[in-house]
PDB file of C-alpha atoms in Angstrom:
ATOM      1  CA  MET S   1       0.000   0.000   0.000  1.00 43.00           C
ATOM      2  CA  ALA S   2       1.407   3.348  -1.026  1.00 38.00           C
ATOM      3  CA  GLY S   3       2.880   5.349   1.787  1.00 42.00           C
ATOM      4  CA  GLU S   4       2.482   2.486   4.284  1.00 43.00           C
ATOM      5  CA  HIS S   5       5.987   2.820   5.704  1.00 42.00           C
ATOM      6  CA  ASN S   6       5.422   6.533   6.362  1.00 43.00           C
ATOM      7  CA  LEU S   7       2.354   6.002   8.527  1.00 53.00           C
ATOM      8  CA  LEU S   8       2.527   7.676  11.904  1.00 61.00           C
ATOM      9  CA  HIS S   9       0.652   4.825  13.610  1.00 70.00           C
ATOM     10  CA  ARG S  10       1.597   1.257  12.745  1.00 79.00           C
ATOM     11  CA  PRO S  11       0.981  -1.947  14.674  1.00 84.00           C
ATOM     12  CA  ARG S  12       4.064  -3.555  16.181  1.00 84.00           C
ATOM     13  CA  LYS S  13       4.927  -7.061  17.299  1.00 89.00           C
ATOM     14  CA  LEU S  14       5.822  -7.807  20.904  1.00 88.00           C
ATOM     15  CA  TYR S  15       7.823 -10.959  21.617  1.00 91.00           C
ATOM     16  CA  LEU S  16       7.329 -12.144  25.195  1.00 86.00           C
ATOM     17  CA  VAL S  17       8.898 -14.963  27.198  1.00 88.00           C
ATOM     18  CA  LYS S  18       7.031 -15.785  30.386  1.00 87.00           C
ATOM     19  CA  GLY S  19       8.808 -14.960  33.636  1.00 85.00           C
ATOM     20  CA  PRO S  20       8.359 -16.482  37.103  1.00 83.00           C
ATOM     21  CA  SER S  21       5.260 -14.312  37.661  1.00 80.00           C
ATOM     22  CA  GLY S  22       3.797 -14.552  34.178  1.00 84.00           C
ATOM     23  CA  TYR S  23       3.971 -11.935  31.445  1.00 88.00           C
ATOM     24  CA  GLY S  24       3.324  -8.971  33.729  1.00 86.00           C
ATOM     25  CA  PHE S  25       0.209  -7.182  32.461  1.00 87.00           C
ATOM     26  CA  ARG S  26      -3.577  -7.304  32.515  1.00 84.00           C
ATOM     27  CA  LEU S  27      -5.886  -7.606  29.550  1.00 84.00           C
ATOM     28  CA  GLY S  28      -9.216  -5.767  29.604  1.00 81.00           C
ATOM     29  CA  GLN S  29     -12.150  -6.066  27.217  1.00 80.00           C
ATOM     30  CA  GLU S  30     -13.787  -2.815  26.155  1.00 76.00           C
ATOM     31  CA  ARG S  31     -16.170  -1.689  23.446  1.00 70.00           C
ATOM     32  CA  LEU S  32     -15.398   0.649  20.569  1.00 66.00           C
ATOM     33  CA  PRO S  33     -18.014   2.685  18.660  1.00 61.00           C
ATOM     34  CA  LEU S  34     -20.671   0.582  16.925  1.00 56.00           C
ATOM     35  CA  ARG S  35     -20.339  -1.892  19.867  1.00 59.00           C
ATOM     36  CA  ARG S  36     -17.244  -3.568  18.448  1.00 69.00           C
ATOM     37  CA  ILE S  37     -15.198  -5.515  20.976  1.00 74.00           C
ATOM     38  CA  ALA S  38     -11.565  -4.525  21.566  1.00 81.00           C
ATOM     39  CA  HIS S  39      -8.926  -5.631  24.055  1.00 84.00           C
ATOM     40  CA  PHE S  40      -6.441  -3.328  25.743  1.00 86.00           C
ATOM     41  CA  MET S  41      -3.266  -4.082  27.730  1.00 85.00           C
ATOM     42  CA  ARG S  42      -3.276  -2.409  31.139  1.00 84.00           C
ATOM     43  CA  GLU S  43      -1.152  -2.175  34.274  1.00 86.00           C
ATOM     44  CA  VAL S  44       2.170  -3.210  32.734  1.00 87.00           C
ATOM     45  CA  ASP S  45       4.417  -4.298  35.611  1.00 88.00           C
ATOM     46  CA  PRO S  46       7.896  -2.721  35.908  1.00 88.00           C
ATOM     47  CA  ASP S  47      10.761  -5.018  34.844  1.00 88.00           C
ATOM     48  CA  SER S  48       8.286  -7.584  33.486  1.00 87.00           C
ATOM     49  CA  PRO S  49       8.529  -9.442  30.150  1.00 87.00           C
ATOM     50  CA  ALA S  50       5.731  -7.181  28.876  1.00 87.00           C
ATOM     51  CA  GLU S  51       7.639  -3.991  29.679  1.00 89.00           C
ATOM     52  CA  GLY S  52      10.848  -5.447  28.270  1.00 89.00           C
ATOM     53  CA  ALA S  53       9.069  -6.216  24.991  1.00 89.00           C
ATOM     54  CA  GLY S  54       7.972  -2.583  24.680  1.00 89.00           C
ATOM     55  CA  MET S  55       4.352  -2.905  25.789  1.00 90.00           C
ATOM     56  CA  GLN S  56       2.731   0.337  26.941  1.00 87.00           C
ATOM     57  CA  ASP S  57      -0.319   0.841  29.115  1.00 88.00           C
ATOM     58  CA  GLY S  58      -3.328   1.303  26.853  1.00 87.00           C
ATOM     59  CA  ASP S  59      -1.939  -0.673  23.897  1.00 88.00           C
ATOM     60  CA  ARG S  60      -4.703  -2.406  21.955  1.00 88.00           C
ATOM     61  CA  LEU S  61      -4.232  -6.115  21.213  1.00 88.00           C
ATOM     62  CA  LEU S  62      -4.781  -7.048  17.571  1.00 86.00           C
ATOM     63  CA  ALA S  63      -3.380 -10.566  17.153  1.00 87.00           C
ATOM     64  CA  VAL S  64      -1.917 -13.484  19.110  1.00 89.00           C
ATOM     65  CA  ASN S  65       0.829 -15.429  17.327  1.00 89.00           C
ATOM     66  CA  GLY S  66      -0.293 -13.857  14.069  1.00 83.00           C
ATOM     67  CA  ASP S  67      -3.972 -14.777  14.446  1.00 84.00           C
ATOM     68  CA  PRO S  68      -6.333 -11.773  14.592  1.00 84.00           C
ATOM     69  CA  VAL S  69      -8.334 -11.495  17.809  1.00 81.00           C
ATOM     70  CA  GLU S  70     -10.491  -8.471  17.024  1.00 75.00           C
ATOM     71  CA  GLY S  71     -14.050  -9.344  17.987  1.00 71.00           C
ATOM     72  CA  LEU S  72     -13.131 -12.333  20.164  1.00 78.00           C
ATOM     73  CA  GLU S  73     -14.248 -12.554  23.773  1.00 80.00           C
ATOM     74  CA  HIS S  74     -11.768 -12.082  26.625  1.00 82.00           C
ATOM     75  CA  GLU S  75     -11.693 -15.729  27.708  1.00 82.00           C
ATOM     76  CA  ASP S  76     -11.014 -16.867  24.121  1.00 83.00           C
ATOM     77  CA  ILE S  77      -7.878 -14.727  23.980  1.00 85.00           C
ATOM     78  CA  VAL S  78      -6.697 -15.930  27.386  1.00 85.00           C
ATOM     79  CA  THR S  79      -7.036 -19.520  26.153  1.00 85.00           C
ATOM     80  CA  ARG S  80      -4.979 -18.758  23.026  1.00 86.00           C
ATOM     81  CA  VAL S  81      -2.186 -17.209  25.078  1.00 86.00           C
ATOM     82  CA  ARG S  82      -2.159 -20.111  27.526  1.00 85.00           C
ATOM     83  CA  LYS S  83      -1.886 -22.647  24.695  1.00 85.00           C
ATOM     84  CA  SER S  84       1.141 -20.764  23.375  1.00 84.00           C
ATOM     85  CA  GLY S  85       3.277 -22.040  26.269  1.00 84.00           C
ATOM     86  CA  ARG S  86       6.184 -19.988  27.595  1.00 86.00           C
ATOM     87  CA  GLN S  87       6.459 -17.684  24.593  1.00 89.00           C
ATOM     88  CA  VAL S  88       3.906 -15.603  22.762  1.00 89.00           C
ATOM     89  CA  THR S  89       3.928 -12.990  20.016  1.00 89.00           C
ATOM     90  CA  LEU S  90       1.386 -10.202  20.374  1.00 89.00           C
ATOM     91  CA  THR S  91       0.535  -7.658  17.701  1.00 89.00           C
ATOM     92  CA  ALA S  92      -0.480  -4.350  19.244  1.00 86.00           C
ATOM     93  CA  ILE S  93      -1.013  -0.689  18.489  1.00 85.00           C
ATOM     94  CA  ASP S  94      -0.871   2.268  20.845  1.00 86.00           C
ATOM     95  CA  SER S  95      -4.018   4.029  22.014  1.00 80.00           C
ATOM     96  CA  GLN S  96      -3.591   6.964  19.631  1.00 81.00           C
ATOM     97  CA  GLY S  97      -3.223   4.592  16.700  1.00 78.00           C
ATOM     98  CA  SER S  98      -6.270   2.616  17.784  1.00 76.00           C
ATOM     99  CA  GLU S  99      -8.369   5.768  17.814  1.00 77.00           C
ATOM    100  CA  PHE S 100      -6.920   6.878  14.472  1.00 75.00           C
ATOM    101  CA  TYR S 101      -7.911   3.673  12.660  1.00 71.00           C
ATOM    102  CA  SER S 102     -11.281   3.491  14.431  1.00 70.00           C
ATOM    103  CA  GLN S 103     -12.154   6.916  13.027  1.00 67.00           C
ATOM    104  CA  LEU S 104     -11.170   5.713   9.556  1.00 62.00           C
ATOM    105  CA  GLY S 105     -13.198   2.505   9.943  1.00 63.00           C
ATOM    106  CA  LEU S 106     -10.125   0.370   9.159  1.00 66.00           C
ATOM    107  CA  THR S 107      -8.438  -2.464  10.989  1.00 72.00           C
ATOM    108  CA  PRO S 108      -4.846  -1.571  11.998  1.00 73.00           C
ATOM    109  CA  LEU S 109      -3.764  -5.064  10.902  1.00 73.00           C
ATOM    110  CA  LEU S 110      -3.803  -3.799   7.317  1.00 67.00           C
ATOM    111  CA  PHE S 111      -0.627  -1.907   8.192  1.00 63.00           C
ATOM    112  CA  SER S 112       1.089  -4.450  10.448  1.00 64.00           C
ATOM    113  CA  GLU S 113       4.860  -4.872  10.551  1.00 56.00           C
ATOM    114  CA  ASP S 114       6.301  -7.379   8.086  1.00 51.00           C
ATOM    115  CA  SER S 115       9.757  -7.635   9.625  1.00 41.00           C
ATOM    116  CA  ASP S 116      11.186 -10.961  10.814  1.00 41.00           C
ATOM    117  CA  PRO S 117      10.821 -11.779  14.501  1.00 43.00           C
ATOM    118  CA  VAL S 118      13.587 -10.593  16.751  1.00 40.00           C
ATOM    119  CA  THR S 119      15.063 -12.850  19.373  1.00 39.00           C
ATOM    120  CA  PRO S 120      12.768 -12.898  22.429  1.00 42.00           C
ATOM    121  CA  LEU S 121      14.103 -11.738  25.758  1.00 40.00           C
ATOM    122  CA  GLN S 122      16.123 -14.540  27.310  1.00 38.00           C
ATOM    123  CA  GLU S 123      17.464 -12.907  30.420  1.00 41.00           C
ATOM    124  CA  GLU S 124      15.981 -14.001  33.723  1.00 41.00           C
ATOM    125  CA  THR S 125      13.048 -11.808  34.675  1.00 40.00           C
ATOM    126  CA  PRO S 126      12.950 -10.789  38.349  1.00 43.00           C
ATOM    127  CA  ALA S 127      10.016 -12.223  40.259  1.00 41.00           C
ATOM    128  CA  LEU S 128       7.258  -9.699  40.783  1.00 41.00           C
ATOM    129  CA  THR S 129       6.366  -9.480  44.439  1.00 42.00           C
ATOM    130  CA  ALA S 130       3.465  -7.821  46.181  1.00 41.00           C
ATOM    131  CA  PRO S 131       4.228  -4.399  47.658  1.00 43.00           C
ATOM    132  CA  PRO S 132       5.438  -4.534  51.269  1.00 45.00           C
ATOM    133  CA  VAL S 133       2.680  -4.521  53.856  1.00 42.00           C
ATOM    134  CA  GLU S 134       3.901  -1.206  55.254  1.00 43.00           C
ATOM    135  CA  ASN S 135       3.031   0.421  51.925  1.00 43.00           C
ATOM    136  CA  LEU S 136      -0.457  -1.040  51.951  1.00 37.00           C
ATOM    137  CA  GLN S 137      -1.711  -0.208  55.401  1.00 39.00           C
ATOM    138  CA  GLU S 138      -1.287   2.064  58.346  1.00 40.00           C
ATOM    139  CA  PRO S 139       0.365   0.471  61.389  1.00 48.00           C
ATOM    140  CA  GLN S 140      -2.031  -1.847  63.231  1.00 48.00           C
ATOM    141  CA  ALA S 141      -4.916  -0.918  60.926  1.00 69.00           C
ATOM    142  CA  PRO S 142      -7.629  -3.601  61.082  1.00 82.00           C
ATOM    143  CA  LEU S 143      -8.349  -5.697  58.024  1.00 83.00           C
ATOM    144  CA  ALA S 144     -11.358  -4.506  56.065  1.00 85.00           C
ATOM    145  CA  LYS S 145     -14.253  -6.920  55.755  1.00 89.00           C
ATOM    146  CA  PRO S 146     -14.876  -8.597  52.395  1.00 91.00           C
ATOM    147  CA  ARG S 147     -18.123  -7.760  50.606  1.00 91.00           C
ATOM    148  CA  LEU S 148     -20.660 -10.504  49.873  1.00 93.00           C
ATOM    149  CA  CYS S 149     -22.572  -9.068  46.923  1.00 93.00           C
ATOM    150  CA  HIS S 150     -25.980 -10.500  45.991  1.00 93.00           C
ATOM    151  CA  LEU S 151     -27.103  -9.749  42.434  1.00 92.00           C
ATOM    152  CA  GLU S 152     -30.279 -10.440  40.504  1.00 91.00           C
ATOM    153  CA  LYS S 153     -29.885 -10.365  36.738  1.00 90.00           C
ATOM    154  CA  GLY S 154     -31.597  -7.453  35.013  1.00 88.00           C
ATOM    155  CA  ILE S 155     -32.759  -7.005  31.440  1.00 88.00           C
ATOM    156  CA  ALA S 156     -29.178  -6.261  30.340  1.00 85.00           C
ATOM    157  CA  GLY S 157     -27.557  -8.873  32.578  1.00 88.00           C
ATOM    158  CA  PHE S 158     -25.631  -8.330  35.801  1.00 91.00           C
ATOM    159  CA  GLY S 159     -23.837  -5.246  34.452  1.00 90.00           C
ATOM    160  CA  PHE S 160     -20.135  -6.040  34.798  1.00 91.00           C
ATOM    161  CA  ASN S 161     -17.352  -7.936  33.097  1.00 87.00           C
ATOM    162  CA  LEU S 162     -14.318  -9.829  34.322  1.00 86.00           C
ATOM    163  CA  ARG S 163     -10.591  -9.396  33.800  1.00 81.00           C
ATOM    164  CA  SER S 164      -7.651 -11.639  34.526  1.00 76.00           C
ATOM    165  CA  ILE S 165      -3.875 -11.695  34.366  1.00 67.00           C
ATOM    166  CA  LEU S 166      -2.975 -13.597  31.229  1.00 62.00           C
ATOM    167  CA  ASP S 167      -2.299 -17.291  31.819  1.00 58.00           C
ATOM    168  CA  GLU S 168      -2.716 -16.884  35.579  1.00 61.00           C
ATOM    169  CA  PRO S 169      -5.563 -17.646  37.977  1.00 61.00           C
ATOM    170  CA  SER S 170      -7.022 -14.720  39.957  1.00 73.00           C
ATOM    171  CA  ILE S 171     -10.010 -12.861  38.577  1.00 84.00           C
ATOM    172  CA  PHE S 172     -10.862  -9.163  38.854  1.00 84.00           C
ATOM    173  CA  ILE S 173     -14.005  -7.145  38.290  1.00 88.00           C
ATOM    174  CA  GLY S 174     -13.657  -5.094  35.115  1.00 82.00           C
ATOM    175  CA  GLN S 175     -16.097  -2.427  33.999  1.00 84.00           C
ATOM    176  CA  VAL S 176     -19.223  -1.925  36.111  1.00 88.00           C
ATOM    177  CA  ALA S 177     -22.174  -0.378  34.292  1.00 88.00           C
ATOM    178  CA  GLN S 178     -23.857   2.626  35.861  1.00 87.00           C
ATOM    179  CA  GLY S 179     -27.221   1.808  37.406  1.00 88.00           C
ATOM    180  CA  SER S 180     -26.706  -1.943  36.957  1.00 90.00           C
ATOM    181  CA  PRO S 181     -27.340  -4.720  39.498  1.00 91.00           C
ATOM    182  CA  ALA S 182     -23.556  -4.910  39.950  1.00 90.00           C
ATOM    183  CA  GLU S 183     -23.289  -1.233  40.887  1.00 90.00           C
ATOM    184  CA  ARG S 184     -26.236  -1.447  43.256  1.00 91.00           C
ATOM    185  CA  ALA S 185     -24.633  -4.453  44.976  1.00 90.00           C
ATOM    186  CA  GLU S 186     -21.439  -2.363  45.386  1.00 90.00           C
ATOM    187  CA  LEU S 187     -19.200  -4.322  43.050  1.00 90.00           C
ATOM    188  CA  ARG S 188     -16.261  -2.087  42.111  1.00 88.00           C
ATOM    189  CA  GLU S 189     -13.794  -2.089  39.249  1.00 83.00           C
ATOM    190  CA  GLY S 190     -10.587  -3.840  40.360  1.00 81.00           C
ATOM    191  CA  ASP S 191     -12.240  -5.972  43.066  1.00 86.00           C
ATOM    192  CA  VAL S 192     -10.653  -9.417  43.415  1.00 88.00           C
ATOM    193  CA  VAL S 193     -13.209 -12.229  43.078  1.00 92.00           C
ATOM    194  CA  VAL S 194     -12.744 -14.699  45.956  1.00 93.00           C
ATOM    195  CA  GLU S 195     -15.936 -16.779  45.825  1.00 94.00           C
ATOM    196  CA  VAL S 196     -18.752 -17.326  43.338  1.00 93.00           C
ATOM    197  CA  ASN S 197     -21.992 -18.745  44.703  1.00 94.00           C
ATOM    198  CA  GLY S 198     -20.196 -20.038  47.787  1.00 93.00           C
ATOM    199  CA  VAL S 199     -17.266 -21.675  45.944  1.00 93.00           C
ATOM    200  CA  ASN S 200     -13.705 -20.342  46.281  1.00 94.00           C
ATOM    201  CA  VAL S 201     -12.344 -19.431  42.823  1.00 91.00           C
ATOM    202  CA  GLU S 202      -8.961 -17.924  43.710  1.00 88.00           C
ATOM    203  CA  SER S 203      -7.150 -20.750  41.895  1.00 87.00           C
ATOM    204  CA  GLU S 204      -9.495 -20.926  38.909  1.00 87.00           C
ATOM    205  CA  TYR S 205      -9.087 -19.428  35.445  1.00 86.00           C
ATOM    206  CA  ILE S 206     -11.483 -16.920  33.947  1.00 84.00           C
ATOM    207  CA  GLU S 207     -13.419 -19.359  31.743  1.00 86.00           C
ATOM    208  CA  ASP S 208     -14.118 -21.551  34.785  1.00 88.00           C
ATOM    209  CA  VAL S 209     -15.331 -18.576  36.812  1.00 90.00           C
ATOM    210  CA  VAL S 210     -17.594 -17.436  33.967  1.00 89.00           C
ATOM    211  CA  GLY S 211     -19.044 -20.945  33.866  1.00 90.00           C
ATOM    212  CA  ARG S 212     -19.801 -20.889  37.588  1.00 91.00           C
ATOM    213  CA  MET S 213     -21.553 -17.552  37.252  1.00 91.00           C
ATOM    214  CA  LYS S 214     -23.745 -18.852  34.429  1.00 90.00           C
ATOM    215  CA  GLU S 215     -24.704 -21.917  36.476  1.00 90.00           C
ATOM    216  CA  GLY S 216     -26.489 -19.670  38.985  1.00 85.00           C
ATOM    217  CA  GLY S 217     -28.977 -18.437  36.398  1.00 89.00           C
ATOM    218  CA  SER S 218     -30.557 -15.117  37.340  1.00 89.00           C
ATOM    219  CA  GLN S 219     -29.077 -15.114  40.858  1.00 92.00           C
ATOM    220  CA  LEU S 220     -25.415 -14.464  41.633  1.00 93.00           C
ATOM    221  CA  THR S 221     -23.496 -14.143  44.894  1.00 93.00           C
ATOM    222  CA  VAL S 222     -19.904 -12.901  44.715  1.00 94.00           C
ATOM    223  CA  LEU S 223     -17.413 -12.518  47.572  1.00 94.00           C
ATOM    224  CA  VAL S 224     -14.958  -9.746  46.722  1.00 92.00           C
ATOM    225  CA  LEU S 225     -12.203  -7.581  48.197  1.00 88.00           C
ATOM    226  CA  GLY S 226     -10.420  -4.505  46.890  1.00 84.00           C
ATOM    227  CA  PRO S 227      -6.941  -5.310  45.508  1.00 79.00           C
ATOM    228  CA  VAL S 228      -5.023  -3.577  48.310  1.00 76.00           C
ATOM    229  CA  GLU S 229      -7.053  -5.261  51.036  1.00 82.00           C
ATOM    230  CA  TYR S 230      -6.724  -8.603  49.257  1.00 84.00           C
ATOM    231  CA  GLN S 231      -2.929  -8.302  49.422  1.00 80.00           C
ATOM    232  CA  ARG S 232      -3.149  -7.445  53.117  1.00 82.00           C
ATOM    233  CA  TYR S 233      -5.103 -10.622  53.813  1.00 87.00           C
ATOM    234  CA  LYS S 234      -2.547 -12.677  51.893  1.00 84.00           C
ATOM    235  CA  GLN S 235       0.341 -11.052  53.749  1.00 82.00           C
ATOM    236  CA  SER S 236      -1.320 -11.752  57.098  1.00 86.00           C
ATOM    237  CA  GLY S 237      -2.242 -15.335  56.227  1.00 88.00           C
ATOM    238  CA  THR S 238      -5.878 -14.719  57.159  1.00 89.00           C
ATOM    239  CA  PRO S 239      -8.327 -16.830  55.102  1.00 90.00           C
ATOM    240  CA  ILE S 240     -10.932 -14.828  53.204  1.00 91.00           C
ATOM    241  CA  THR S 241     -14.359 -16.346  53.845  1.00 90.00           C
ATOM    242  CA  ALA S 242     -17.984 -15.291  53.645  1.00 88.00           C
ATOM    243  CA  ASP S 243     -18.185 -15.509  57.451  1.00 90.00           C
ATOM    244  CA  LEU S 244     -16.102 -12.328  57.630  1.00 86.00           C
ATOM    245  CA  ALA S 245     -18.111 -10.458  55.027  1.00 83.00           C
ATOM    246  CA  VAL S 246     -20.532  -7.566  55.007  1.00 84.00           C
ATOM    247  CA  SER S 247     -23.589  -8.515  52.952  1.00 80.00           C
ATOM    248  CA  LYS S 248     -24.537  -6.197  50.075  1.00 74.00           C
ATOM    249  CA  GLN S 249     -27.957  -6.723  48.528  1.00 69.00           C
ATOM    250  CA  ALA S 250     -28.769  -5.037  45.219  1.00 61.00           C
ATOM    251  CA  GLU S 251     -31.986  -3.054  45.304  1.00 59.00           C
ATOM    252  CA  LYS S 252     -34.702  -3.765  42.781  1.00 57.00           C
ATOM    253  CA  PRO S 253     -33.555  -2.296  39.433  1.00 49.00           C
ATOM    254  CA  GLU S 254     -35.290   0.772  38.066  1.00 48.00           C
ATOM    255  CA  PRO S 255     -36.558   0.651  34.457  1.00 47.00           C
ATOM    256  CA  SER S 256     -33.794   1.796  32.132  1.00 40.00           C
ATOM    257  CA  SER S 257     -32.948   1.803  28.452  1.00 38.00           C
ATOM    258  CA  LYS S 258     -29.209   1.626  29.097  1.00 38.00           C
ATOM    259  CA  SER S 259     -27.256  -1.528  28.317  1.00 34.00           C
ATOM    260  CA  PHE S 260     -24.099  -2.544  30.130  1.00 36.00           C
ATOM    261  CA  LEU S 261     -20.674  -2.588  28.559  1.00 30.00           C
TER     262      LEU S 261
END
């Protein structure tokens, strides 16, 4: 394509080798105009394989090992990355480029790099550890209680989505729709999901957790903690159970024409 090499925004390939704590970023599903699904890389950990490969917060994922993933659901992409083993090649574009091509109505993959793969990072990646407890709490501050959130599915569903660290267990609440059953039950973006319908899911992968949520039909009970408090519990060795929780019951939904993200 004429002028392709002079484009300001071009997709680039990221070659990652998994470290002791995974690849070191989170993948979030969001919607573009016209309700198209897109996936963005967030919270890139310092000194991680992701950062070493040149990943930037807000990069949009376009392909995994050369296979386009635009339009796929979050759990489908996680499965593809997991099947890749210890190495994976991601095609991505920065946030400005994503917006540029969205306005043109074109897929950025039309202008993807054609260069040969470079050698992936081979140096040992330092293990990523949780921040020290002293940075997470005031001295002798009591542990906050988990929240046991009871949801009843509305016309547009429960009103939230899930996120996970690629190829790792541990599930987080993603976007929470305004006015949804999730918001009324006080689910918050970034909450760590500990239990689903009374079953601990801390060691389960996202597709398993989604399956458990669907099994409950129109009723859903989720035990959650904010990410900082979750780390405090882990540092203290205190089990996180529903017995410790404050119950949060969603009020009856008001009629609304809004749909959740």
